[in-house]
PDB file of C-alpha atoms in Angstrom:
ATOM      1  CA  MET A   1       8.555   7.888  -0.422  1.00  0.00           C
ATOM      2  CA  ARG A   2       9.074   9.946  -3.830  1.00  0.00           C
ATOM      3  CA  ILE A   3       6.141  12.309  -4.718  1.00  0.00           C
ATOM      4  CA  ALA A   4       5.513  14.632  -7.425  1.00  0.00           C
ATOM      5  CA  ILE A   5       3.029  16.617  -6.934  1.00  0.00           C
ATOM      6  CA  LEU A   6       1.589  19.222  -9.443  1.00  0.00           C
ATOM      7  CA  GLU A   7      -0.364  22.965  -8.215  1.00  0.00           C
ATOM      8  CA  ASP A   8      -0.481  25.599 -10.245  1.00  0.00           C
ATOM      9  CA  ASP A   9      -1.535  28.174  -6.968  1.00  0.00           C
ATOM     10  CA  PRO A  10       2.502  28.894  -5.698  1.00  0.00           C
ATOM     11  CA  ASP A  11       0.986  29.131  -1.865  1.00  0.00           C
ATOM     12  CA  GLN A  12      -0.725  26.509  -1.831  1.00  0.00           C
ATOM     13  CA  LEU A  13       2.100  24.145  -3.926  1.00  0.00           C
ATOM     14  CA  ALA A  14       4.579  25.266  -0.899  1.00  0.00           C
ATOM     15  CA  LEU A  15       2.527  24.220   1.604  1.00  0.00           C
ATOM     16  CA  LEU A  16       1.402  21.299   0.509  1.00  0.00           C
ATOM     17  CA  ARG A  17       5.680  20.739  -0.343  1.00  0.00           C
ATOM     18  CA  ARG A  18       6.416  21.489   3.329  1.00  0.00           C
ATOM     19  CA  TRP A  19       3.523  19.331   5.443  1.00  0.00           C
ATOM     20  CA  THR A  20       4.565  16.179   2.771  1.00  0.00           C
ATOM     21  CA  ALA A  21       8.370  16.656   3.385  1.00  0.00           C
ATOM     22  CA  GLU A  22       8.492  17.382   6.701  1.00  0.00           C
ATOM     23  CA  ASP A  23       6.117  13.863   7.279  1.00  0.00           C
ATOM     24  CA  GLY A  24       9.215  12.459   5.831  1.00  0.00           C
ATOM     25  CA  HIS A  25       8.736  12.709   1.902  1.00  0.00           C
ATOM     26  CA  ASP A  26      11.076  13.503  -0.589  1.00  0.00           C
ATOM     27  CA  VAL A  27       8.994  15.996  -2.816  1.00  0.00           C
ATOM     28  CA  HIS A  28       9.522  17.240  -6.603  1.00  0.00           C
ATOM     29  CA  ALA A  29       6.510  20.418  -6.682  1.00  0.00           C
ATOM     30  CA  TYR A  30       5.420  21.030 -10.308  1.00  0.00           C
ATOM     31  CA  VAL A  31       3.529  24.536 -11.713  1.00  0.00           C
ATOM     32  CA  SER A  32       2.875  23.473 -14.967  1.00  0.00           C
ATOM     33  CA  GLY A  33       1.397  19.882 -15.680  1.00  0.00           C
ATOM     34  CA  ARG A  34       3.758  20.039 -19.322  1.00  0.00           C
ATOM     35  CA  GLU A  35       6.905  20.117 -16.737  1.00  0.00           C
ATOM     36  CA  ALA A  36       4.895  17.465 -14.902  1.00  0.00           C
ATOM     37  CA  MET A  37       4.404  15.123 -17.193  1.00  0.00           C
ATOM     38  CA  LYS A  38       8.239  15.689 -18.735  1.00  0.00           C
ATOM     39  CA  GLN A  39       9.354  14.889 -15.546  1.00  0.00           C
ATOM     40  CA  ALA A  40       7.973  11.753 -15.044  1.00  0.00           C
ATOM     41  CA  GLY A  41       9.029  10.540 -18.660  1.00  0.00           C
ATOM     42  CA  ARG A  42      11.998  10.858 -16.825  1.00  0.00           C
ATOM     43  CA  GLU A  43      11.870  10.156 -13.085  1.00  0.00           C
ATOM     44  CA  SER A  44      10.006   7.286 -11.150  1.00  0.00           C
ATOM     45  CA  PHE A  45       7.443   8.393  -8.549  1.00  0.00           C
ATOM     46  CA  ASP A  46       6.062   6.404  -5.148  1.00  0.00           C
ATOM     47  CA  LEU A  47       2.782   8.698  -6.274  1.00  0.00           C
ATOM     48  CA  PHE A  48       1.454  12.138  -7.459  1.00  0.00           C
ATOM     49  CA  MET A  49      -0.398  15.223  -6.452  1.00  0.00           C
ATOM     50  CA  LEU A  50      -2.525  16.666  -8.572  1.00  0.00           C
ATOM     51  CA  ASP A  51      -4.254  19.533  -8.995  1.00  0.00           C
ATOM     52  CA  TRP A  52      -7.294  18.823 -11.084  1.00  0.00           C
ATOM     53  CA  GLN A  53      -7.358  22.620 -12.277  1.00  0.00           C
ATOM     54  CA  VAL A  54      -4.421  23.742 -13.864  1.00  0.00           C
ATOM     55  CA  PRO A  55      -3.906  26.396 -17.051  1.00  0.00           C
ATOM     56  CA  ASP A  56      -1.605  24.672 -19.972  1.00  0.00           C
ATOM     57  CA  VAL A  57      -2.569  21.443 -19.389  1.00  0.00           C
ATOM     58  CA  SER A  58      -5.041  20.011 -16.523  1.00  0.00           C
ATOM     59  CA  GLY A  59      -4.896  17.539 -14.418  1.00  0.00           C
ATOM     60  CA  ALA A  60      -6.959  15.390 -15.515  1.00  0.00           C
ATOM     61  CA  GLU A  61      -5.184  14.930 -19.065  1.00  0.00           C
ATOM     62  CA  VAL A  62      -2.180  14.440 -16.645  1.00  0.00           C
ATOM     63  CA  LEU A  63      -3.714  11.667 -15.073  1.00  0.00           C
ATOM     64  CA  MET A  64      -5.193  10.163 -17.844  1.00  0.00           C
ATOM     65  CA  TRP A  65      -1.573  10.545 -19.432  1.00  0.00           C
ATOM     66  CA  LEU A  66       0.314   8.973 -16.626  1.00  0.00           C
ATOM     67  CA  ARG A  67      -1.614   5.807 -16.209  1.00  0.00           C
ATOM     68  CA  ALA A  68      -1.017   5.399 -19.703  1.00  0.00           C
ATOM     69  CA  ASN A  69       2.941   5.790 -20.333  1.00  0.00           C
ATOM     70  CA  VAL A  70       3.795   5.677 -16.335  1.00  0.00           C
ATOM     71  CA  SER A  71       2.977   2.410 -14.251  1.00  0.00           C
ATOM     72  CA  ARG A  72       1.823   2.519 -10.690  1.00  0.00           C
ATOM     73  CA  THR A  73       0.575   5.858 -10.729  1.00  0.00           C
ATOM     74  CA  VAL A  74      -1.662   6.875  -7.705  1.00  0.00           C
ATOM     75  CA  ARG A  75     -13.703  19.748  -8.549  1.00  0.00           C
ATOM     76  CA  ASP A  76     -16.096  20.411  -5.554  1.00  0.00           C
ATOM     77  CA  SER A  77     -19.003  18.501  -7.367  1.00  0.00           C
ATOM     78  CA  GLU A  78     -20.310  14.799  -7.096  1.00  0.00           C
ATOM     79  CA  GLN A  79     -19.785  14.454 -10.777  1.00  0.00           C
ATOM     80  CA  ASP A  80     -15.660  15.640 -10.498  1.00  0.00           C
ATOM     81  CA  ILE A  81     -15.668  13.026  -8.128  1.00  0.00           C
ATOM     82  CA  VAL A  82     -16.656  10.365 -10.113  1.00  0.00           C
ATOM     83  CA  PHE A  83     -14.735  11.773 -13.278  1.00  0.00           C
ATOM     84  CA  ALA A  84     -11.699  11.988 -11.459  1.00  0.00           C
ATOM     85  CA  LEU A  85     -11.696   8.769  -9.992  1.00  0.00           C
ATOM     86  CA  GLU A  86     -13.447   6.798 -12.897  1.00  0.00           C
ATOM     87  CA  HIS A  87     -10.327   8.266 -15.033  1.00  0.00           C
ATOM     88  CA  GLY A  88      -7.971   6.450 -13.205  1.00  0.00           C
ATOM     89  CA  ALA A  89      -7.596   8.498  -9.747  1.00  0.00           C
ATOM     90  CA  ASP A  90      -7.162   6.927  -6.635  1.00  0.00           C
ATOM     91  CA  ASP A  91      -8.288   9.191  -4.252  1.00  0.00           C
ATOM     92  CA  TYR A  92      -9.495  12.428  -4.088  1.00  0.00           C
ATOM     93  CA  MET A  93      -9.900  15.279  -1.745  1.00  0.00           C
ATOM     94  CA  ILE A  94     -11.481  18.444  -1.612  1.00  0.00           C
ATOM     95  CA  LYS A  95      -9.619  22.821  -1.503  1.00  0.00           C
ATOM     96  CA  PRO A  96      -9.039  23.648   0.739  1.00  0.00           C
ATOM     97  CA  VAL A  97      -6.866  20.452   1.848  1.00  0.00           C
ATOM     98  CA  ARG A  98      -6.452  19.944   5.744  1.00  0.00           C
ATOM     99  CA  ARG A  99      -2.984  19.243   6.538  1.00  0.00           C
ATOM    100  CA  GLN A 100      -3.745  15.536   8.637  1.00  0.00           C
ATOM    101  CA  GLU A 101      -6.269  14.574   6.105  1.00  0.00           C
ATOM    102  CA  LEU A 102      -3.715  14.534   3.175  1.00  0.00           C
ATOM    103  CA  LEU A 103      -1.217  12.749   5.255  1.00  0.00           C
ATOM    104  CA  ALA A 104      -3.254  10.183   6.274  1.00  0.00           C
ATOM    105  CA  ARG A 105      -4.620   9.693   2.683  1.00  0.00           C
ATOM    106  CA  VAL A 106      -1.084   9.624   1.603  1.00  0.00           C
ATOM    107  CA  HIS A 107      -0.487   6.727   3.916  1.00  0.00           C
ATOM    108  CA  ALA A 108      -3.411   4.329   3.619  1.00  0.00           C
ATOM    109  CA  LEU A 109      -2.448   4.758  -0.674  1.00  0.00           C
ATOM    110  CA  LEU A 110       0.943   4.129  -0.389  1.00  0.00           C
ATOM    111  CA  ARG A 111       0.411   1.186   2.691  1.00  0.00           C
ATOM    112  CA  ARG A 112      -1.852   0.148  -0.957  1.00  0.00           C
ATOM    113  CA  ALA A 113       0.952   0.529  -3.605  1.00  0.00           C
ATOM    114  CA  TYR A 114       3.845  -1.275  -1.313  1.00  0.00           C
ATOM    115  CA  PRO A 115       2.901  -3.411   1.280  1.00  0.00           C
ATOM    116  CA  SER A 116       6.254  -3.895   1.722  1.00  0.00           C
ATOM    117  CA  GLU A 117       7.080  -0.920   2.929  1.00  0.00           C
ATOM    118  CA  GLU A 118       6.001  -1.417   6.210  1.00  0.00           C
ATOM    119  CA  LYS A 119       7.487  -5.274   6.593  1.00  0.00           C
ATOM    120  CA  LYS A 120      10.889  -5.679   8.657  1.00  0.00           C
ATOM    121  CA  GLN A 121      11.968  -8.460   7.455  1.00  0.00           C
ATOM    122  CA  LEU A 122      11.623  -9.511   3.527  1.00  0.00           C
ATOM    123  CA  SER A 123      11.987 -12.687   1.943  1.00  0.00           C
ATOM    124  CA  PHE A 124      12.889 -13.540  -1.975  1.00  0.00           C
ATOM    125  CA  PRO A 125      14.151 -17.439  -2.130  1.00  0.00           C
ATOM    126  CA  PRO A 126      17.380 -17.682  -1.900  1.00  0.00           C
ATOM    127  CA  PHE A 127      17.498 -14.209   0.080  1.00  0.00           C
ATOM    128  CA  GLU A 128      16.192 -13.023   3.479  1.00  0.00           C
ATOM    129  CA  ILE A 129      16.621  -9.666   4.305  1.00  0.00           C
ATOM    130  CA  ASP A 130      16.335  -8.658   7.263  1.00  0.00           C
ATOM    131  CA  ILE A 131      16.140  -4.433   8.033  1.00  0.00           C
ATOM    132  CA  GLN A 132      16.189  -3.989  12.104  1.00  0.00           C
ATOM    133  CA  ARG A 133      19.618  -6.308  11.625  1.00  0.00           C
ATOM    134  CA  GLY A 134      20.622  -4.920   7.933  1.00  0.00           C
ATOM    135  CA  GLU A 135      22.054  -7.919   6.898  1.00  0.00           C
ATOM    136  CA  VAL A 136      21.274  -9.865   3.965  1.00  0.00           C
ATOM    137  CA  ARG A 137      21.297 -13.586   3.967  1.00  0.00           C
ATOM    138  CA  LYS A 138      21.442 -15.793   0.414  1.00  0.00           C
ATOM    139  CA  ASP A 139      20.461 -19.132   1.044  1.00  0.00           C
ATOM    140  CA  GLY A 140      21.089 -18.899   5.018  1.00  0.00           C
ATOM    141  CA  THR A 141      25.089 -17.216   4.679  1.00  0.00           C
ATOM    142  CA  ARG A 142      25.200 -13.754   5.022  1.00  0.00           C
ATOM    143  CA  ILE A 143      26.357 -11.339   2.469  1.00  0.00           C
ATOM    144  CA  ASP A 144      29.071  -8.856   3.162  1.00  0.00           C
ATOM    145  CA  LEU A 145      27.175  -5.663   2.311  1.00  0.00           C
ATOM    146  CA  THR A 146      28.431  -2.136   3.198  1.00  0.00           C
ATOM    147  CA  PRO A 147      25.441   0.204   4.010  1.00  0.00           C
ATOM    148  CA  LYS A 148      24.804   2.226   0.952  1.00  0.00           C
ATOM    149  CA  GLU A 149      25.302  -1.442  -0.897  1.00  0.00           C
ATOM    150  CA  PHE A 150      22.568  -2.677   1.763  1.00  0.00           C
ATOM    151  CA  GLU A 151      20.110   0.090   1.313  1.00  0.00           C
ATOM    152  CA  LEU A 152      20.144  -0.171  -1.957  1.00  0.00           C
ATOM    153  CA  THR A 153      19.486  -4.357  -2.133  1.00  0.00           C
ATOM    154  CA  VAL A 154      15.834  -3.591   0.329  1.00  0.00           C
ATOM    155  CA  ALA A 155      15.137  -0.692  -2.367  1.00  0.00           C
ATOM    156  CA  LEU A 156      15.247  -2.721  -5.354  1.00  0.00           C
ATOM    157  CA  PHE A 157      14.287  -5.819  -3.495  1.00  0.00           C
ATOM    158  CA  ARG A 158      10.998  -3.802  -2.122  1.00  0.00           C
ATOM    159  CA  ASN A 159      10.041  -2.821  -5.731  1.00  0.00           C
ATOM    160  CA  ILE A 160      11.113  -6.160  -7.531  1.00  0.00           C
ATOM    161  CA  GLY A 161       9.673  -6.373 -11.082  1.00  0.00           C
ATOM    162  CA  ARG A 162       9.304  -2.104 -11.394  1.00  0.00           C
ATOM    163  CA  LEU A 163      11.588   0.515 -12.770  1.00  0.00           C
ATOM    164  CA  LEU A 164      13.557   3.224 -10.816  1.00  0.00           C
ATOM    165  CA  SER A 165      14.906   6.278 -12.337  1.00  0.00           C
ATOM    166  CA  ARG A 166      18.621   6.875 -11.025  1.00  0.00           C
ATOM    167  CA  GLY A 167      17.195   9.942  -9.329  1.00  0.00           C
ATOM    168  CA  HIS A 168      14.324   8.120  -7.204  1.00  0.00           C
ATOM    169  CA  LEU A 169      17.597   5.416  -6.392  1.00  0.00           C
ATOM    170  CA  GLN A 170      19.874   8.403  -5.353  1.00  0.00           C
ATOM    171  CA  GLU A 171      17.232   9.696  -3.396  1.00  0.00           C
ATOM    172  CA  THR A 172      15.870   7.356  -1.220  1.00  0.00           C
ATOM    173  CA  VAL A 173      20.067   5.516  -1.075  1.00  0.00           C
ATOM    174  CA  TRP A 174      21.826   8.538   0.087  1.00  0.00           C
ATOM    175  CA  GLY A 175      18.889  11.724   0.569  1.00  0.00           C
ATOM    176  CA  ARG A 176      18.718  15.023  -1.690  1.00  0.00           C
ATOM    177  CA  THR A 177      22.509  15.194  -2.461  1.00  0.00           C
ATOM    178  CA  GLY A 178      22.790  17.462  -5.269  1.00  0.00           C
ATOM    179  CA  ASP A 179      26.736  16.673  -5.952  1.00  0.00           C
ATOM    180  CA  LEU A 180      26.327  12.750  -6.303  1.00  0.00           C
ATOM    181  CA  ALA A 181      27.930  11.450  -9.234  1.00  0.00           C
ATOM    182  CA  THR A 182      25.153   9.254 -11.348  1.00  0.00           C
ATOM    183  CA  ARG A 183      28.642   7.055 -11.589  1.00  0.00           C
ATOM    184  CA  THR A 184      28.493   6.351  -7.597  1.00  0.00           C
ATOM    185  CA  VAL A 185      24.576   4.942  -8.621  1.00  0.00           C
ATOM    186  CA  ASP A 186      25.555   2.636 -11.305  1.00  0.00           C
ATOM    187  CA  THR A 187      28.325   1.628  -9.123  1.00  0.00           C
ATOM    188  CA  HIS A 188      26.777   0.616  -6.043  1.00  0.00           C
ATOM    189  CA  VAL A 189      24.430  -1.007  -8.315  1.00  0.00           C
ATOM    190  CA  SER A 190      26.693  -3.266 -10.290  1.00  0.00           C
ATOM    191  CA  GLN A 191      28.524  -4.193  -6.968  1.00  0.00           C
ATOM    192  CA  VAL A 192      24.755  -5.370  -5.546  1.00  0.00           C
ATOM    193  CA  ARG A 193      24.487  -7.334  -8.878  1.00  0.00           C
ATOM    194  CA  LYS A 194      28.148  -9.433  -8.119  1.00  0.00           C
ATOM    195  CA  LYS A 195      27.454  -9.805  -4.337  1.00  0.00           C
ATOM    196  CA  LEU A 196      24.411 -11.213  -4.641  1.00  0.00           C
ATOM    197  CA  ASP A 197      24.928 -13.176  -8.469  1.00  0.00           C
ATOM    198  CA  LEU A 198      21.887 -11.317  -9.626  1.00  0.00           C
ATOM    199  CA  ARG A 199      22.242 -13.342 -12.640  1.00  0.00           C
ATOM    200  CA  PRO A 200      19.222 -15.041 -14.905  1.00  0.00           C
ATOM    201  CA  GLU A 201      20.738 -18.872 -13.405  1.00  0.00           C
ATOM    202  CA  SER A 202      20.492 -17.327  -8.792  1.00  0.00           C
ATOM    203  CA  GLY A 203      16.421 -16.558 -10.457  1.00  0.00           C
ATOM    204  CA  TYR A 204      16.841 -12.393 -10.901  1.00  0.00           C
ATOM    205  CA  ARG A 205      18.654 -10.394 -12.818  1.00  0.00           C
ATOM    206  CA  VAL A 206      18.710  -5.745 -12.605  1.00  0.00           C
ATOM    207  CA  VAL A 207      17.892  -4.508 -16.092  1.00  0.00           C
ATOM    208  CA  PRO A 208      19.302  -1.929 -16.757  1.00  0.00           C
ATOM    209  CA  ILE A 209      17.549   0.869 -19.206  1.00  0.00           C
ATOM    210  CA  TYR A 210      19.396   3.316 -20.596  1.00  0.00           C
ATOM    211  CA  ASN A 211      19.813   6.837 -19.691  1.00  0.00           C
ATOM    212  CA  TYR A 212      16.933   6.047 -17.646  1.00  0.00           C
ATOM    213  CA  GLY A 213      17.463   3.890 -14.666  1.00  0.00           C
ATOM    214  CA  TYR A 214      17.276   0.161 -13.301  1.00  0.00           C
ATOM    215  CA  ARG A 215      14.676  -2.884 -13.033  1.00  0.00           C
ATOM    216  CA  LEU A 216      15.196  -6.118 -10.188  1.00  0.00           C
ATOM    217  CA  GLU A 217      13.152  -8.777 -12.042  1.00  0.00           C
ATOM    218  CA  LYS A 218      12.117 -11.959 -10.886  1.00  0.00           C
ATOM    219  CA  ILE A 219      13.054 -14.997 -13.475  1.00  0.00           C
ATOM    220  CA  SER A 220      12.437 -18.872 -14.151  1.00  0.00           C
ATOM    221  CA  PRO A 221      15.622 -20.105 -14.825  1.00  0.00           C
ATOM    222  CA  ALA A 222      14.607 -21.714 -18.115  1.00  0.00           C
ATOM    223  CA  SER A 223      14.589 -18.341 -19.290  1.00  0.00           C
TER     224      SER A 223
END
């Protein structure tokens, strides 16, 4: 999963980043609330971890901005916790954060937000996706896909209806490869669209968002 962390303490940020990266996630770290908001406007993330007290823009302000502008985002006193939850936080932890508790909460939030991640068989009629075998079938007929095309197909269908940035797709399918051309993502999306025949007549379409990424949508043939 792709996680954004906002924490103005460099040591604490490095620790959180290491814990979540070792857990298998792609982690993007920010010490500034403004920078976190700027990147959230350009890129898609599966989960945000926000420090509540950041000098330039508070975690509360960042959270409210995310809730207003970004879809599907996930103090020591009781009043602080209530305030955070009432302003859209999905969970809350008190510092010092403990590794196992943090990862357990991250896993629980991601399972709740993205239940299809746990499934090995995805069904989106007329498509059937077998994660273990690496196969996609349409009306029972196997579609010939390269390994990367298959991974991209899984990413799109697991996030159907959700806008994914090119960077998000790149990390999901190719990992954090800095020298990968953006055009590679576009080319593979085009190939998946063609091979799966993702167009309104078939009930699905891939919508490109200029300078951002793609969204797979399910639509009725009449649309």
